[in-house]
PDB file of C-alpha atoms and ligand atoms in Angstrom:
ATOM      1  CA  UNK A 190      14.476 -17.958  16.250  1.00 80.00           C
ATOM      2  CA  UNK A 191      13.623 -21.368  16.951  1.00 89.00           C
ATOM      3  CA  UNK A 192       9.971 -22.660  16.103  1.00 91.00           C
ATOM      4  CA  UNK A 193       7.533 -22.489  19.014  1.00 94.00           C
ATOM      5  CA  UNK A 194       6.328 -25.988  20.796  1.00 97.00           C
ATOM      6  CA  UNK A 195       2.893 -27.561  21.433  1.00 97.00           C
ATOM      7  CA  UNK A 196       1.578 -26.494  24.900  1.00 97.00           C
ATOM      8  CA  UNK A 197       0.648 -29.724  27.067  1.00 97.00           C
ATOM      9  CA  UNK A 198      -3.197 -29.067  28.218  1.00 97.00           C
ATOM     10  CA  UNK A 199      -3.986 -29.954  31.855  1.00 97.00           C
ATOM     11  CA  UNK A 200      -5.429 -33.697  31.553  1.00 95.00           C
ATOM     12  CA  UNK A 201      -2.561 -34.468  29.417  1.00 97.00           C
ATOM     13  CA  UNK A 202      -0.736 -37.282  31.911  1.00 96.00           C
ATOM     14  CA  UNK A 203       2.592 -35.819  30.802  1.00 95.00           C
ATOM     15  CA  UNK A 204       2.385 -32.611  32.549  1.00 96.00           C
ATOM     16  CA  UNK A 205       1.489 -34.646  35.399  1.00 97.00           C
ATOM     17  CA  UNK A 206       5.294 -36.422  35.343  1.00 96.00           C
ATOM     18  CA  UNK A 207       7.660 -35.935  38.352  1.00 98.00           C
ATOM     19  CA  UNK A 208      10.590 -33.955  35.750  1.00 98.00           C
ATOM     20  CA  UNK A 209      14.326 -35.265  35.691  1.00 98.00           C
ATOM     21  CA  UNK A 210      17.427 -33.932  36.637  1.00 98.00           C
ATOM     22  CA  UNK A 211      19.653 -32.477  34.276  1.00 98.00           C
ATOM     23  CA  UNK A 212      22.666 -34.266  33.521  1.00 96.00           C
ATOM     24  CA  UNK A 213      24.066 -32.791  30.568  1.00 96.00           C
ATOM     25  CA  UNK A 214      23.497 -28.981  30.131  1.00 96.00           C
ATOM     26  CA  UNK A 215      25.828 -28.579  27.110  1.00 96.00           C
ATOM     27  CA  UNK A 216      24.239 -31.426  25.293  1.00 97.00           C
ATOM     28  CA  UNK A 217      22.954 -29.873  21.906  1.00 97.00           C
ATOM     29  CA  UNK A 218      19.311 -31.399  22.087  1.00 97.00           C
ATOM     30  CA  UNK A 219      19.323 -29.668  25.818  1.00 98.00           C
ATOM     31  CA  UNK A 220      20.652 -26.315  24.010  1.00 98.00           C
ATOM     32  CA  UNK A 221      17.810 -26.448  21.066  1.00 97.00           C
ATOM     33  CA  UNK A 222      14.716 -27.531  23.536  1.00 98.00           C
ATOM     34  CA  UNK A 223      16.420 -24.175  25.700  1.00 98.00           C
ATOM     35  CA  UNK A 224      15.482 -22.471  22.728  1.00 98.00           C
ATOM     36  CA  UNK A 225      11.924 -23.827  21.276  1.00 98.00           C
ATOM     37  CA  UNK A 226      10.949 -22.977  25.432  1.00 98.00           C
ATOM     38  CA  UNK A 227      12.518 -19.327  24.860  1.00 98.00           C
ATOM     39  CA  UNK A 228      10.529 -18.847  21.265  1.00 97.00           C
ATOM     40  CA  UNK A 229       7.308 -20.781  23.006  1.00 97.00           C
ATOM     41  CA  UNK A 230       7.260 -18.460  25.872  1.00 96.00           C
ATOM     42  CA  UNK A 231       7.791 -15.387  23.564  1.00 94.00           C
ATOM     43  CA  UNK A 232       5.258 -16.354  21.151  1.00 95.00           C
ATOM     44  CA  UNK A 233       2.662 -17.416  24.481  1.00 94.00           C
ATOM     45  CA  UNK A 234       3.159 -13.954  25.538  1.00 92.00           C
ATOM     46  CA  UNK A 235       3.706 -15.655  28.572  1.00 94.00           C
ATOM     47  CA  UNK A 236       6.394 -14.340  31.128  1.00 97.00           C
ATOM     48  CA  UNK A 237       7.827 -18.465  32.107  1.00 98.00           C
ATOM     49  CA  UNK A 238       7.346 -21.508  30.659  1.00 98.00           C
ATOM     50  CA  UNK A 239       8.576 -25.003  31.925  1.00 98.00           C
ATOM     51  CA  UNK A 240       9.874 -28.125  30.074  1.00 98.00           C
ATOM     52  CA  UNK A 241       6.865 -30.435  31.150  1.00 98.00           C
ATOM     53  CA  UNK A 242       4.395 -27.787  29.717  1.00 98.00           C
ATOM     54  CA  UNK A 243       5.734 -28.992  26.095  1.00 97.00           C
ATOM     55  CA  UNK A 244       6.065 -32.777  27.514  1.00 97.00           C
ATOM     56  CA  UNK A 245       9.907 -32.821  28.347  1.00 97.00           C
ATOM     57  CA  UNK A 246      10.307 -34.598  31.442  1.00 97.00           C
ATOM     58  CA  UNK A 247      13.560 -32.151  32.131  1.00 98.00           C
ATOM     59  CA  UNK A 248      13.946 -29.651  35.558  1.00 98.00           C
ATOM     60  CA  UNK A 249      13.910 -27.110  33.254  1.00 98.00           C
ATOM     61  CA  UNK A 250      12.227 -23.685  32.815  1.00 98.00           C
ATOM     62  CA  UNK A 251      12.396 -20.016  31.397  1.00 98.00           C
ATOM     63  CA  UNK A 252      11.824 -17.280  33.528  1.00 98.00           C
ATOM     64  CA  UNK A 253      10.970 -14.011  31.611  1.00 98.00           C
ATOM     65  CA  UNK A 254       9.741 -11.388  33.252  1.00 97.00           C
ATOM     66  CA  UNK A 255       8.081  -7.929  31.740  1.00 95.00           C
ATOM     67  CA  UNK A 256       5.803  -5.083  32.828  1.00 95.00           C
ATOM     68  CA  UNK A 257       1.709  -6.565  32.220  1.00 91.00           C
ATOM     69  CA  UNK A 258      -1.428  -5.449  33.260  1.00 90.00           C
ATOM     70  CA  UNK A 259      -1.760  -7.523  36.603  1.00 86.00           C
ATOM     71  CA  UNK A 260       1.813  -6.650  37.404  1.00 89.00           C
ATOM     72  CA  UNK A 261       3.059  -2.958  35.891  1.00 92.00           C
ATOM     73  CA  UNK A 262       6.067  -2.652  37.870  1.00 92.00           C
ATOM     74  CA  UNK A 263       7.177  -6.018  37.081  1.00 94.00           C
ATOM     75  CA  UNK A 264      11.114  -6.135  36.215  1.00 96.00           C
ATOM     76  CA  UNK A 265      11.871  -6.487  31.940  1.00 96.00           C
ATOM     77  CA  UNK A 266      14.008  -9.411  32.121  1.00 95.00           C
ATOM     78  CA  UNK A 267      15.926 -11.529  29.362  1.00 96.00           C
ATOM     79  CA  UNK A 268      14.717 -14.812  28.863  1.00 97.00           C
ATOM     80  CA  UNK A 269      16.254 -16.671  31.207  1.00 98.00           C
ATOM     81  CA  UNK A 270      16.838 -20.588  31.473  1.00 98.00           C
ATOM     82  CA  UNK A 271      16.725 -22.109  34.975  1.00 98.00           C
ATOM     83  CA  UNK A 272      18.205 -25.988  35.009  1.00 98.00           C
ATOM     84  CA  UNK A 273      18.134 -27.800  38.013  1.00 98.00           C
ATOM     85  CA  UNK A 274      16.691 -25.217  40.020  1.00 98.00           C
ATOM     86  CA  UNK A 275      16.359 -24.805  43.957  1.00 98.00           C
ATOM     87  CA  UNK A 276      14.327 -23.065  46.988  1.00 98.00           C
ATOM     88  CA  UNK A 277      17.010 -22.150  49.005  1.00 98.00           C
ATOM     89  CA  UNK A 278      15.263 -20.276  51.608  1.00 98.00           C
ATOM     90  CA  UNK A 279      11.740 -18.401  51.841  1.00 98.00           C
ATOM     91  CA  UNK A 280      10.488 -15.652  53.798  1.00 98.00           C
ATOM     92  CA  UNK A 281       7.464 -16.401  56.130  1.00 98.00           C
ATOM     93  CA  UNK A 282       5.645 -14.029  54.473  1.00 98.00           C
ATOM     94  CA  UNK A 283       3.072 -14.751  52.172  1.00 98.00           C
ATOM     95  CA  UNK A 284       1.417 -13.329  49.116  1.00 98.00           C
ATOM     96  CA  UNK A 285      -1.955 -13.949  47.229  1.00 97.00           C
ATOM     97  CA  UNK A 286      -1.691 -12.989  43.407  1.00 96.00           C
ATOM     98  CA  UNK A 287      -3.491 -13.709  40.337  1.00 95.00           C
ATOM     99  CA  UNK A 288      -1.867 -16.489  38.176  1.00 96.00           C
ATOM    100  CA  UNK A 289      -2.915 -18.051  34.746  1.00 96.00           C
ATOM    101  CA  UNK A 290      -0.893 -20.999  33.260  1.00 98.00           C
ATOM    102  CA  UNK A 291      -0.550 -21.667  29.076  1.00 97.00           C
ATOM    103  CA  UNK A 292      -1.839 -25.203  30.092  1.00 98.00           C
ATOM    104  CA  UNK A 293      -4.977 -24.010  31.489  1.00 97.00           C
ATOM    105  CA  UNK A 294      -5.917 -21.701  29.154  1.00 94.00           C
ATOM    106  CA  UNK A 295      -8.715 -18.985  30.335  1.00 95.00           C
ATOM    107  CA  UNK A 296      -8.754 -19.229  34.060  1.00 97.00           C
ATOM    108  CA  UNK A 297      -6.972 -16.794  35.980  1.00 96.00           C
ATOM    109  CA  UNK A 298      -6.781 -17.671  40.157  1.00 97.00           C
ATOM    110  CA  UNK A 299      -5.890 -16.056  43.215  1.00 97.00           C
ATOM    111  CA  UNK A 300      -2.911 -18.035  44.127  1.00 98.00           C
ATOM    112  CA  UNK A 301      -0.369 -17.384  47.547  1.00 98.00           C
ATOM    113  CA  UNK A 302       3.527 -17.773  47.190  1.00 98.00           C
ATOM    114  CA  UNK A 303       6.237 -17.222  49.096  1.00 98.00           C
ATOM    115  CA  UNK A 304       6.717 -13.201  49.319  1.00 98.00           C
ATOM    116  CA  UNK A 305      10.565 -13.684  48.809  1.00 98.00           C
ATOM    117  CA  UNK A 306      12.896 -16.504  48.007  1.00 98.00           C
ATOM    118  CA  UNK A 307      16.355 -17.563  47.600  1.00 99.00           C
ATOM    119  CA  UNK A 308      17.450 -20.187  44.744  1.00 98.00           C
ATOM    120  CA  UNK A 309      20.019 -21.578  43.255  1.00 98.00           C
ATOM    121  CA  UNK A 310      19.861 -22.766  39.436  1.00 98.00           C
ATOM    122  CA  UNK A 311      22.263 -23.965  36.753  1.00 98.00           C
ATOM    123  CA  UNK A 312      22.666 -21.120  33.817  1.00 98.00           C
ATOM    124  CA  UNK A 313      22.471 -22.978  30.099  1.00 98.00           C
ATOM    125  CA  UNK A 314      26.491 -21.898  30.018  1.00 98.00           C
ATOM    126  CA  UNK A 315      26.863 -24.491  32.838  1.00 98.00           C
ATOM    127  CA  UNK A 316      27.452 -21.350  35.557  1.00 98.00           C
ATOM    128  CA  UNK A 317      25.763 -21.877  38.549  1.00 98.00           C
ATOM    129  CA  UNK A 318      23.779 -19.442  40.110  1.00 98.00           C
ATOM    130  CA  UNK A 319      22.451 -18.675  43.908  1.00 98.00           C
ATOM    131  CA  UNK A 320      19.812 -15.272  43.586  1.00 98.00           C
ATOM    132  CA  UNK A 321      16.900 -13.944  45.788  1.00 98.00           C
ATOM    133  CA  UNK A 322      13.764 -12.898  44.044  1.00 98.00           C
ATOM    134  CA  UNK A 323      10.650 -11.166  45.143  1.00 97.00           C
ATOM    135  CA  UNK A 324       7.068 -10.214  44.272  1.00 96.00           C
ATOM    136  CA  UNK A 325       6.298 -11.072  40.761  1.00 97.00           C
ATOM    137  CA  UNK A 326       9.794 -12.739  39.965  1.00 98.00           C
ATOM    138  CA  UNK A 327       8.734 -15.169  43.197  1.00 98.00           C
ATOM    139  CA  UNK A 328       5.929 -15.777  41.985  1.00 98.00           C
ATOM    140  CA  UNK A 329       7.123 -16.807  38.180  1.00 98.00           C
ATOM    141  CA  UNK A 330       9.929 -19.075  39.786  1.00 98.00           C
ATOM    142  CA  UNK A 331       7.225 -20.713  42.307  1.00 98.00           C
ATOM    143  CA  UNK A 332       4.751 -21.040  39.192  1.00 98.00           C
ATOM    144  CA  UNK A 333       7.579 -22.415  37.289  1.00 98.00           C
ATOM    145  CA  UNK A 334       9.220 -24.701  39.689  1.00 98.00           C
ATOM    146  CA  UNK A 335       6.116 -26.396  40.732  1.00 98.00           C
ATOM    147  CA  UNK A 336       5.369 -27.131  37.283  1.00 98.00           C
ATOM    148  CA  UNK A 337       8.553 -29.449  37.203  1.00 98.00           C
ATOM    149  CA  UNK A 338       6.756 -31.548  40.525  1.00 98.00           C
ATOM    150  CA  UNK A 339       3.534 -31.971  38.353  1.00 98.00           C
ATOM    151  CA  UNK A 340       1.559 -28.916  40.298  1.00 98.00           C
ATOM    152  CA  UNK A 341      -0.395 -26.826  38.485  1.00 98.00           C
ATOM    153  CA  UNK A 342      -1.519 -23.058  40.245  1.00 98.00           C
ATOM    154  CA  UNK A 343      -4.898 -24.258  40.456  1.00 98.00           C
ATOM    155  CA  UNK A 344      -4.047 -27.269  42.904  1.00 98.00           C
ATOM    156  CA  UNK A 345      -2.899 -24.301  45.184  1.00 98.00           C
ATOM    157  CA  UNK A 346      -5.903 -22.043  44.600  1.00 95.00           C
ATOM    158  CA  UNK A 347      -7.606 -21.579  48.372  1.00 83.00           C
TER     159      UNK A 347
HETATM  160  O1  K2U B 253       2.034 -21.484  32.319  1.00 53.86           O
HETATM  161  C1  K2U B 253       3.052 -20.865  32.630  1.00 53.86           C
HETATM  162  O2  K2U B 253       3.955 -21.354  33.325  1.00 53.86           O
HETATM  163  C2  K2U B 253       3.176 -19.407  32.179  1.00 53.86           C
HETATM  164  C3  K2U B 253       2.437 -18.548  33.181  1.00 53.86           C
HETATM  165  C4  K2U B 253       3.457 -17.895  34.047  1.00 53.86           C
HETATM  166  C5  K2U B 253       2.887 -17.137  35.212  1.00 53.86           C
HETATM  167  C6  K2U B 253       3.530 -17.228  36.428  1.00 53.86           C
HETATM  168  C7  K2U B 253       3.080 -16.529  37.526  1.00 53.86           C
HETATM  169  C8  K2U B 253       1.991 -15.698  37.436  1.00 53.86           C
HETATM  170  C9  K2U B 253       1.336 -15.596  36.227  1.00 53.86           C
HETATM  171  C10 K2U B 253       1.772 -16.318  35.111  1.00 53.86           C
HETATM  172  C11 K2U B 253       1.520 -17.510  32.477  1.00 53.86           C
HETATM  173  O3  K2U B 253       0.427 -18.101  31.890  1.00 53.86           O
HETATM  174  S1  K2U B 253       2.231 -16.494  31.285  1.00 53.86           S
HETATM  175  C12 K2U B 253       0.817 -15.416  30.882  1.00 53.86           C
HETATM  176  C13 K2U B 253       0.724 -14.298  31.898  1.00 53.86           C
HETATM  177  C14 K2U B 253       1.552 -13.204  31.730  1.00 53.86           C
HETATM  178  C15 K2U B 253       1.534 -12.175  32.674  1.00 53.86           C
HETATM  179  C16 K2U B 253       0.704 -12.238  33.800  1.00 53.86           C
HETATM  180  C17 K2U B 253      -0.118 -13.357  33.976  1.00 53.86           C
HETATM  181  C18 K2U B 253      -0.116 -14.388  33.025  1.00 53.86           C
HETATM  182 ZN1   ZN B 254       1.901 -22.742  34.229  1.00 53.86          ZN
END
């Protein structure tokens, strides 16, 4: 398991930055910071984590869903990278939720996303991928995705 990263603290100007595209997915420096986000997220207990949120300007995040407290019939998913990722489509319908971030440590907000979503995202075997998600997945990939535009939940808190 890789080591875990250093989680950039809101103030810090790099989780600010507008991320990069991805240019070279099987590079092996992309493939090992894919991995210190996996072992960062697990070791965060958190259920997504984005490149920025360790100061890597990349459009690059980890979605990994599980069953929590806030969320019990969330879906157990694998750890799963998202590079270059899109929004597709949304439903008109939306959703207020509680959201925390691991770079703003102890506040939790009431937060609304998109209800359901269609993306499309680049798999760390190069395969690309077009999915819908809803409910608490939505939510993750919204969380995530802004993250990569320098948005953090509380800029969307009402
Ligand atoms: O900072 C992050 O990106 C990790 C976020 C992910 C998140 C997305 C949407 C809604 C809530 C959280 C969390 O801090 S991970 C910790 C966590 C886990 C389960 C439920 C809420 C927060
Ligand atoms: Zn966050």
């Amino acid at each position: 398991m890789a080591e875990s990263l250093q989680i950039t603290q809101l103030g810090n100007p790099a989780l600010r930055q507008q991320a990069q595209f991805v240019d070279n997915i099987q590079d092996k420096r992309l493939q090992q910071l894919i991995d210190a986000l996996i072992a960062t997220a697990v070791a965060s207990n958190g259920v997504g984590i984005a490149a920025p949120q360790v100061s890597q300007s990349f459009r690059l995040f980890i979605v990994a869903s599980r069953p929590n407290l806030r969320y019990p019939n969330a879906p157990q998913m694998e750890p799963t990278a998202m590079i270059n990722p899109q929004i597709i489509a949304h439903s008109t319908e939306i959703v207020k939720g509680w959201e925390g971030c691991l770079s703003v440590p102890g506040i939790r907000g009431l937060v609304p996303r998109y209800q359901t979503i269609e993306v499309e995202y680049t798999s760390r075997n190069s395969k690309v991928h077009r999915q819908v998600f809803t409910d608490f997945v939505a939510r993750i990939f919204q969380h995530e995705y802004d993250h990569l535009d320098g948005i953090v939940f509380l800029d969307r808190v009402e």
